[in-house]
PDB file of N, CA and C in Angstrom:
ATOM      1  N   UNK A   1     -34.344 -25.426 -45.790  1.00 46.00           N
ATOM      2  CA  UNK A   1     -33.478 -25.029 -44.702  1.00 46.00           C
ATOM      3  C   UNK A   1     -32.593 -26.161 -44.221  1.00 46.00           C
ATOM      4  N   UNK A   2     -32.788 -27.375 -44.707  1.00 41.00           N
ATOM      5  CA  UNK A   2     -31.968 -28.485 -44.238  1.00 41.00           C
ATOM      6  C   UNK A   2     -30.539 -28.324 -44.738  1.00 41.00           C
ATOM      7  N   UNK A   3     -29.564 -28.487 -43.860  1.00 43.00           N
ATOM      8  CA  UNK A   3     -28.161 -28.381 -44.237  1.00 43.00           C
ATOM      9  C   UNK A   3     -27.561 -29.740 -44.561  1.00 43.00           C
ATOM     10  N   UNK A   4     -27.780 -30.710 -43.691  1.00 43.00           N
ATOM     11  CA  UNK A   4     -27.153 -32.005 -43.886  1.00 43.00           C
ATOM     12  C   UNK A   4     -27.869 -33.044 -43.047  1.00 43.00           C
ATOM     13  N   UNK A   5     -27.703 -34.252 -43.454  1.00 46.00           N
ATOM     14  CA  UNK A   5     -28.193 -35.347 -42.631  1.00 46.00           C
ATOM     15  C   UNK A   5     -27.273 -36.535 -42.875  1.00 46.00           C
ATOM     16  N   UNK A   6     -26.652 -36.997 -41.797  1.00 48.00           N
ATOM     17  CA  UNK A   6     -25.784 -38.151 -41.881  1.00 48.00           C
ATOM     18  C   UNK A   6     -26.466 -39.300 -41.148  1.00 48.00           C
ATOM     19  N   UNK A   7     -26.209 -40.531 -41.548  1.00 46.00           N
ATOM     20  CA  UNK A   7     -26.830 -41.653 -40.858  1.00 46.00           C
ATOM     21  C   UNK A   7     -26.564 -41.587 -39.358  1.00 46.00           C
ATOM     22  N   UNK A   8     -27.605 -41.695 -38.563  1.00 53.00           N
ATOM     23  CA  UNK A   8     -27.471 -41.673 -37.118  1.00 53.00           C
ATOM     24  C   UNK A   8     -27.469 -40.280 -36.512  1.00 53.00           C
ATOM     25  N   UNK A   9     -27.369 -39.249 -37.330  1.00 57.00           N
ATOM     26  CA  UNK A   9     -27.358 -37.874 -36.832  1.00 57.00           C
ATOM     27  C   UNK A   9     -28.756 -37.286 -36.879  1.00 57.00           C
ATOM     28  N   UNK A  10     -28.979 -36.313 -36.017  1.00 58.00           N
ATOM     29  CA  UNK A  10     -30.245 -35.589 -36.043  1.00 58.00           C
ATOM     30  C   UNK A  10     -30.289 -34.714 -37.289  1.00 58.00           C
ATOM     31  N   UNK A  11     -31.496 -34.372 -37.722  1.00 69.00           N
ATOM     32  CA  UNK A  11     -31.667 -33.462 -38.851  1.00 69.00           C
ATOM     33  C   UNK A  11     -31.055 -32.113 -38.486  1.00 69.00           C
ATOM     34  N   UNK A  12     -30.241 -31.554 -39.363  1.00 74.00           N
ATOM     35  CA  UNK A  12     -29.582 -30.273 -39.114  1.00 74.00           C
ATOM     36  C   UNK A  12     -30.195 -29.244 -40.046  1.00 74.00           C
ATOM     37  N   UNK A  13     -30.613 -28.108 -39.473  1.00 83.00           N
ATOM     38  CA  UNK A  13     -31.235 -27.055 -40.266  1.00 83.00           C
ATOM     39  C   UNK A  13     -30.512 -25.734 -40.052  1.00 83.00           C
ATOM     40  N   UNK A  14     -30.568 -24.887 -41.060  1.00 84.00           N
ATOM     41  CA  UNK A  14     -30.018 -23.538 -40.938  1.00 84.00           C
ATOM     42  C   UNK A  14     -30.861 -22.740 -39.950  1.00 84.00           C
ATOM     43  N   UNK A  15     -30.240 -21.785 -39.313  1.00 88.00           N
ATOM     44  CA  UNK A  15     -30.927 -20.893 -38.366  1.00 88.00           C
ATOM     45  C   UNK A  15     -31.039 -19.523 -39.020  1.00 88.00           C
ATOM     46  N   UNK A  16     -32.208 -18.925 -38.955  1.00 90.00           N
ATOM     47  CA  UNK A  16     -32.434 -17.608 -39.547  1.00 90.00           C
ATOM     48  C   UNK A  16     -32.365 -16.522 -38.473  1.00 90.00           C
ATOM     49  N   UNK A  17     -32.309 -15.278 -38.903  1.00 93.00           N
ATOM     50  CA  UNK A  17     -32.356 -14.145 -37.973  1.00 93.00           C
ATOM     51  C   UNK A  17     -33.656 -14.204 -37.174  1.00 93.00           C
ATOM     52  N   UNK A  18     -34.743 -14.605 -37.820  1.00 92.00           N
ATOM     53  CA  UNK A  18     -36.032 -14.703 -37.134  1.00 92.00           C
ATOM     54  C   UNK A  18     -35.985 -15.757 -36.028  1.00 92.00           C
ATOM     55  N   UNK A  19     -35.284 -16.857 -36.279  1.00 91.00           N
ATOM     56  CA  UNK A  19     -35.113 -17.881 -35.248  1.00 91.00           C
ATOM     57  C   UNK A  19     -34.374 -17.303 -34.042  1.00 91.00           C
ATOM     58  N   UNK A  20     -33.324 -16.558 -34.310  1.00 92.00           N
ATOM     59  CA  UNK A  20     -32.541 -15.929 -33.230  1.00 92.00           C
ATOM     60  C   UNK A  20     -33.418 -14.968 -32.443  1.00 92.00           C
ATOM     61  N   UNK A  21     -34.204 -14.186 -33.122  1.00 92.00           N
ATOM     62  CA  UNK A  21     -35.053 -13.181 -32.460  1.00 92.00           C
ATOM     63  C   UNK A  21     -36.167 -13.798 -31.598  1.00 92.00           C
ATOM     64  N   UNK A  22     -36.524 -15.050 -31.845  1.00 91.00           N
ATOM     65  CA  UNK A  22     -37.551 -15.717 -31.027  1.00 91.00           C
ATOM     66  C   UNK A  22     -37.058 -16.022 -29.618  1.00 91.00           C
ATOM     67  N   UNK A  23     -35.762 -15.989 -29.419  1.00 91.00           N
ATOM     68  CA  UNK A  23     -35.174 -16.263 -28.099  1.00 91.00           C
ATOM     69  C   UNK A  23     -35.060 -14.936 -27.353  1.00 91.00           C
ATOM     70  N   UNK A  24     -35.806 -14.772 -26.257  1.00 92.00           N
ATOM     71  CA  UNK A  24     -35.828 -13.482 -25.553  1.00 92.00           C
ATOM     72  C   UNK A  24     -34.445 -12.924 -25.239  1.00 92.00           C
ATOM     73  N   UNK A  25     -33.504 -13.759 -24.884  1.00 92.00           N
ATOM     74  CA  UNK A  25     -32.155 -13.297 -24.538  1.00 92.00           C
ATOM     75  C   UNK A  25     -31.489 -12.555 -25.698  1.00 92.00           C
ATOM     76  N   UNK A  26     -31.826 -12.905 -26.929  1.00 94.00           N
ATOM     77  CA  UNK A  26     -31.182 -12.321 -28.107  1.00 94.00           C
ATOM     78  C   UNK A  26     -32.013 -11.244 -28.801  1.00 94.00           C
ATOM     79  N   UNK A  27     -33.146 -10.870 -28.273  1.00 93.00           N
ATOM     80  CA  UNK A  27     -34.017  -9.911 -28.943  1.00 93.00           C
ATOM     81  C   UNK A  27     -33.413  -8.519 -29.073  1.00 93.00           C
ATOM     82  N   UNK A  28     -32.484  -8.166 -28.225  1.00 95.00           N
ATOM     83  CA  UNK A  28     -31.878  -6.820 -28.279  1.00 95.00           C
ATOM     84  C   UNK A  28     -30.673  -6.734 -29.212  1.00 95.00           C
ATOM     85  N   UNK A  29     -30.308  -7.824 -29.857  1.00 95.00           N
ATOM     86  CA  UNK A  29     -29.187  -7.782 -30.792  1.00 95.00           C
ATOM     87  C   UNK A  29     -29.534  -6.918 -31.996  1.00 95.00           C
ATOM     88  N   UNK A  30     -28.524  -6.266 -32.544  1.00 96.00           N
ATOM     89  CA  UNK A  30     -28.728  -5.533 -33.798  1.00 96.00           C
ATOM     90  C   UNK A  30     -28.942  -6.553 -34.914  1.00 96.00           C
ATOM     91  N   UNK A  31     -29.403  -6.094 -36.061  1.00 95.00           N
ATOM     92  CA  UNK A  31     -29.580  -6.994 -37.202  1.00 95.00           C
ATOM     93  C   UNK A  31     -28.259  -7.659 -37.578  1.00 95.00           C
ATOM     94  N   UNK A  32     -27.183  -6.894 -37.539  1.00 96.00           N
ATOM     95  CA  UNK A  32     -25.867  -7.446 -37.881  1.00 96.00           C
ATOM     96  C   UNK A  32     -25.450  -8.529 -36.877  1.00 96.00           C
ATOM     97  N   UNK A  33     -25.629  -8.263 -35.593  1.00 96.00           N
ATOM     98  CA  UNK A  33     -25.278  -9.239 -34.569  1.00 96.00           C
ATOM     99  C   UNK A  33     -26.121 -10.501 -34.693  1.00 96.00           C
ATOM    100  N   UNK A  34     -27.423 -10.330 -34.918  1.00 95.00           N
ATOM    101  CA  UNK A  34     -28.320 -11.482 -35.068  1.00 95.00           C
ATOM    102  C   UNK A  34     -27.946 -12.299 -36.302  1.00 95.00           C
ATOM    103  N   UNK A  35     -27.551 -11.624 -37.365  1.00 95.00           N
ATOM    104  CA  UNK A  35     -27.140 -12.300 -38.591  1.00 95.00           C
ATOM    105  C   UNK A  35     -25.867 -13.115 -38.366  1.00 95.00           C
ATOM    106  N   UNK A  36     -24.908 -12.540 -37.663  1.00 95.00           N
ATOM    107  CA  UNK A  36     -23.656 -13.245 -37.356  1.00 95.00           C
ATOM    108  C   UNK A  36     -23.938 -14.470 -36.499  1.00 95.00           C
ATOM    109  N   UNK A  37     -24.772 -14.308 -35.485  1.00 93.00           N
ATOM    110  CA  UNK A  37     -25.122 -15.427 -34.616  1.00 93.00           C
ATOM    111  C   UNK A  37     -25.844 -16.519 -35.400  1.00 93.00           C
ATOM    112  N   UNK A  38     -26.810 -16.142 -36.211  1.00 92.00           N
ATOM    113  CA  UNK A  38     -27.569 -17.117 -37.004  1.00 92.00           C
ATOM    114  C   UNK A  38     -26.634 -17.909 -37.924  1.00 92.00           C
ATOM    115  N   UNK A  39     -25.653 -17.242 -38.510  1.00 91.00           N
ATOM    116  CA  UNK A  39     -24.724 -17.906 -39.420  1.00 91.00           C
ATOM    117  C   UNK A  39     -23.859 -18.939 -38.702  1.00 91.00           C
ATOM    118  N   UNK A  40     -23.673 -18.774 -37.402  1.00 90.00           N
ATOM    119  CA  UNK A  40     -22.827 -19.690 -36.626  1.00 90.00           C
ATOM    120  C   UNK A  40     -23.627 -20.782 -35.915  1.00 90.00           C
ATOM    121  N   UNK A  41     -24.933 -20.755 -36.074  1.00 89.00           N
ATOM    122  CA  UNK A  41     -25.796 -21.711 -35.377  1.00 89.00           C
ATOM    123  C   UNK A  41     -26.353 -22.756 -36.320  1.00 89.00           C
ATOM    124  N   UNK A  42     -26.812 -23.838 -35.739  1.00 86.00           N
ATOM    125  CA  UNK A  42     -27.550 -24.845 -36.478  1.00 86.00           C
ATOM    126  C   UNK A  42     -28.653 -25.363 -35.571  1.00 86.00           C
ATOM    127  N   UNK A  43     -29.753 -25.710 -36.167  1.00 85.00           N
ATOM    128  CA  UNK A  43     -30.888 -26.250 -35.410  1.00 85.00           C
ATOM    129  C   UNK A  43     -30.944 -27.752 -35.641  1.00 85.00           C
ATOM    130  N   UNK A  44     -31.138 -28.493 -34.566  1.00 84.00           N
ATOM    131  CA  UNK A  44     -31.236 -29.947 -34.652  1.00 84.00           C
ATOM    132  C   UNK A  44     -32.467 -30.409 -33.891  1.00 84.00           C
ATOM    133  N   UNK A  45     -33.063 -31.468 -34.376  1.00 84.00           N
ATOM    134  CA  UNK A  45     -34.145 -32.123 -33.662  1.00 84.00           C
ATOM    135  C   UNK A  45     -33.604 -33.432 -33.122  1.00 84.00           C
ATOM    136  N   UNK A  46     -33.906 -33.699 -31.864  1.00 83.00           N
ATOM    137  CA  UNK A  46     -33.434 -34.917 -31.220  1.00 83.00           C
ATOM    138  C   UNK A  46     -34.609 -35.800 -30.844  1.00 83.00           C
ATOM    139  N   UNK A  47     -34.361 -37.077 -30.818  1.00 84.00           N
ATOM    140  CA  UNK A  47     -35.362 -38.054 -30.408  1.00 84.00           C
ATOM    141  C   UNK A  47     -35.458 -38.072 -28.884  1.00 84.00           C
ATOM    142  N   UNK A  48     -36.587 -38.530 -28.371  1.00 85.00           N
ATOM    143  CA  UNK A  48     -36.745 -38.692 -26.933  1.00 85.00           C
ATOM    144  C   UNK A  48     -35.638 -39.606 -26.411  1.00 85.00           C
ATOM    145  N   UNK A  49     -35.080 -39.231 -25.274  1.00 85.00           N
ATOM    146  CA  UNK A  49     -34.027 -39.989 -24.585  1.00 85.00           C
ATOM    147  C   UNK A  49     -32.697 -40.017 -25.328  1.00 85.00           C
ATOM    148  N   UNK A  50     -32.523 -39.201 -26.343  1.00 85.00           N
ATOM    149  CA  UNK A  50     -31.253 -39.147 -27.058  1.00 85.00           C
ATOM    150  C   UNK A  50     -30.223 -38.422 -26.204  1.00 85.00           C
ATOM    151  N   UNK A  51     -29.016 -38.949 -26.137  1.00 85.00           N
ATOM    152  CA  UNK A  51     -27.936 -38.383 -25.336  1.00 85.00           C
ATOM    153  C   UNK A  51     -27.324 -37.188 -26.067  1.00 85.00           C
ATOM    154  N   UNK A  52     -27.252 -36.050 -25.384  1.00 84.00           N
ATOM    155  CA  UNK A  52     -26.693 -34.842 -25.994  1.00 84.00           C
ATOM    156  C   UNK A  52     -25.267 -34.575 -25.533  1.00 84.00           C
ATOM    157  N   UNK A  53     -25.021 -34.728 -24.250  1.00 84.00           N
ATOM    158  CA  UNK A  53     -23.711 -34.443 -23.671  1.00 84.00           C
ATOM    159  C   UNK A  53     -23.359 -35.516 -22.655  1.00 84.00           C
ATOM    160  N   UNK A  54     -22.061 -35.691 -22.432  1.00 85.00           N
ATOM    161  CA  UNK A  54     -21.581 -36.612 -21.414  1.00 85.00           C
ATOM    162  C   UNK A  54     -20.718 -35.822 -20.438  1.00 85.00           C
ATOM    163  N   UNK A  55     -21.019 -35.974 -19.151  1.00 86.00           N
ATOM    164  CA  UNK A  55     -20.256 -35.275 -18.119  1.00 86.00           C
ATOM    165  C   UNK A  55     -18.769 -35.550 -18.286  1.00 86.00           C
ATOM    166  N   UNK A  56     -17.989 -34.477 -18.235  1.00 88.00           N
ATOM    167  CA  UNK A  56     -16.539 -34.602 -18.336  1.00 88.00           C
ATOM    168  C   UNK A  56     -15.997 -34.486 -19.743  1.00 88.00           C
ATOM    169  N   UNK A  57     -16.847 -34.601 -20.744  1.00 87.00           N
ATOM    170  CA  UNK A  57     -16.397 -34.460 -22.129  1.00 87.00           C
ATOM    171  C   UNK A  57     -16.628 -33.035 -22.615  1.00 87.00           C
ATOM    172  N   UNK A  58     -15.819 -32.614 -23.566  1.00 89.00           N
ATOM    173  CA  UNK A  58     -15.956 -31.272 -24.127  1.00 89.00           C
ATOM    174  C   UNK A  58     -17.281 -31.146 -24.873  1.00 89.00           C
ATOM    175  N   UNK A  59     -17.948 -30.028 -24.665  1.00 85.00           N
ATOM    176  CA  UNK A  59     -19.220 -29.777 -25.350  1.00 85.00           C
ATOM    177  C   UNK A  59     -18.964 -29.403 -26.798  1.00 85.00           C
ATOM    178  N   UNK A  60     -19.797 -29.910 -27.709  1.00 82.00           N
ATOM    179  CA  UNK A  60     -19.638 -29.537 -29.111  1.00 82.00           C
ATOM    180  C   UNK A  60     -20.149 -28.129 -29.408  1.00 82.00           C
ATOM    181  N   UNK A  61     -20.776 -27.492 -28.421  1.00 81.00           N
ATOM    182  CA  UNK A  61     -21.308 -26.150 -28.649  1.00 81.00           C
ATOM    183  C   UNK A  61     -22.206 -25.706 -27.517  1.00 81.00           C
ATOM    184  N   UNK A  62     -22.961 -24.688 -27.798  1.00 81.00           N
ATOM    185  CA  UNK A  62     -23.887 -24.067 -26.856  1.00 81.00           C
ATOM    186  C   UNK A  62     -25.290 -24.509 -27.249  1.00 81.00           C
ATOM    187  N   UNK A  63     -26.076 -25.000 -26.302  1.00 82.00           N
ATOM    188  CA  UNK A  63     -27.403 -25.523 -26.596  1.00 82.00           C
ATOM    189  C   UNK A  63     -28.490 -24.592 -26.079  1.00 82.00           C
ATOM    190  N   UNK A  64     -29.495 -24.334 -26.900  1.00 80.00           N
ATOM    191  CA  UNK A  64     -30.723 -23.653 -26.500  1.00 80.00           C
ATOM    192  C   UNK A  64     -31.875 -24.530 -26.962  1.00 80.00           C
ATOM    193  N   UNK A  65     -32.839 -24.702 -26.105  1.00 80.00           N
ATOM    194  CA  UNK A  65     -33.978 -25.548 -26.460  1.00 80.00           C
ATOM    195  C   UNK A  65     -35.154 -24.710 -26.913  1.00 80.00           C
ATOM    196  N   UNK A  66     -35.697 -25.042 -28.076  1.00 78.00           N
ATOM    197  CA  UNK A  66     -36.903 -24.390 -28.577  1.00 78.00           C
ATOM    198  C   UNK A  66     -38.144 -24.947 -27.887  1.00 78.00           C
ATOM    199  N   UNK A  67     -38.126 -26.245 -27.668  1.00 82.00           N
ATOM    200  CA  UNK A  67     -39.267 -26.900 -27.020  1.00 82.00           C
ATOM    201  C   UNK A  67     -38.784 -28.217 -26.423  1.00 82.00           C
ATOM    202  N   UNK A  68     -39.613 -28.763 -25.568  1.00 86.00           N
ATOM    203  CA  UNK A  68     -39.268 -30.025 -24.936  1.00 86.00           C
ATOM    204  C   UNK A  68     -38.543 -29.813 -23.624  1.00 86.00           C
ATOM    205  N   UNK A  69     -37.884 -30.863 -23.162  1.00 86.00           N
ATOM    206  CA  UNK A  69     -37.146 -30.767 -21.915  1.00 86.00           C
ATOM    207  C   UNK A  69     -35.966 -31.713 -21.960  1.00 86.00           C
ATOM    208  N   UNK A  70     -35.001 -31.437 -21.111  1.00 84.00           N
ATOM    209  CA  UNK A  70     -33.800 -32.267 -21.019  1.00 84.00           C
ATOM    210  C   UNK A  70     -33.605 -32.658 -19.569  1.00 84.00           C
ATOM    211  N   UNK A  71     -33.001 -33.799 -19.380  1.00 82.00           N
ATOM    212  CA  UNK A  71     -32.703 -34.270 -18.042  1.00 82.00           C
ATOM    213  C   UNK A  71     -31.192 -34.343 -17.890  1.00 82.00           C
ATOM    214  N   UNK A  72     -30.693 -33.859 -16.760  1.00 78.00           N
ATOM    215  CA  UNK A  72     -29.262 -33.905 -16.473  1.00 78.00           C
ATOM    216  C   UNK A  72     -29.002 -35.090 -15.556  1.00 78.00           C
ATOM    217  N   UNK A  73     -28.096 -35.945 -15.963  1.00 75.00           N
ATOM    218  CA  UNK A  73     -27.780 -37.137 -15.172  1.00 75.00           C
ATOM    219  C   UNK A  73     -26.446 -36.991 -14.497  1.00 75.00           C
TER     220      UNK A  73
END
């Protein structure tokens, strides 16, 4: 399932329909909708204290957390 790994980047993995369905908000999507969403998503693992976003800068996308926690500064 690994898509790519560049030096300094988090591991990037493909997202499956099953991954999408694990998120309660998306459980009511049709198979086609879930498939489209999965195709547009990527899963990444981040290290503790790794910076994801900077206030005032454009977001690279929409984030959903599978596990762990994030702190907003």
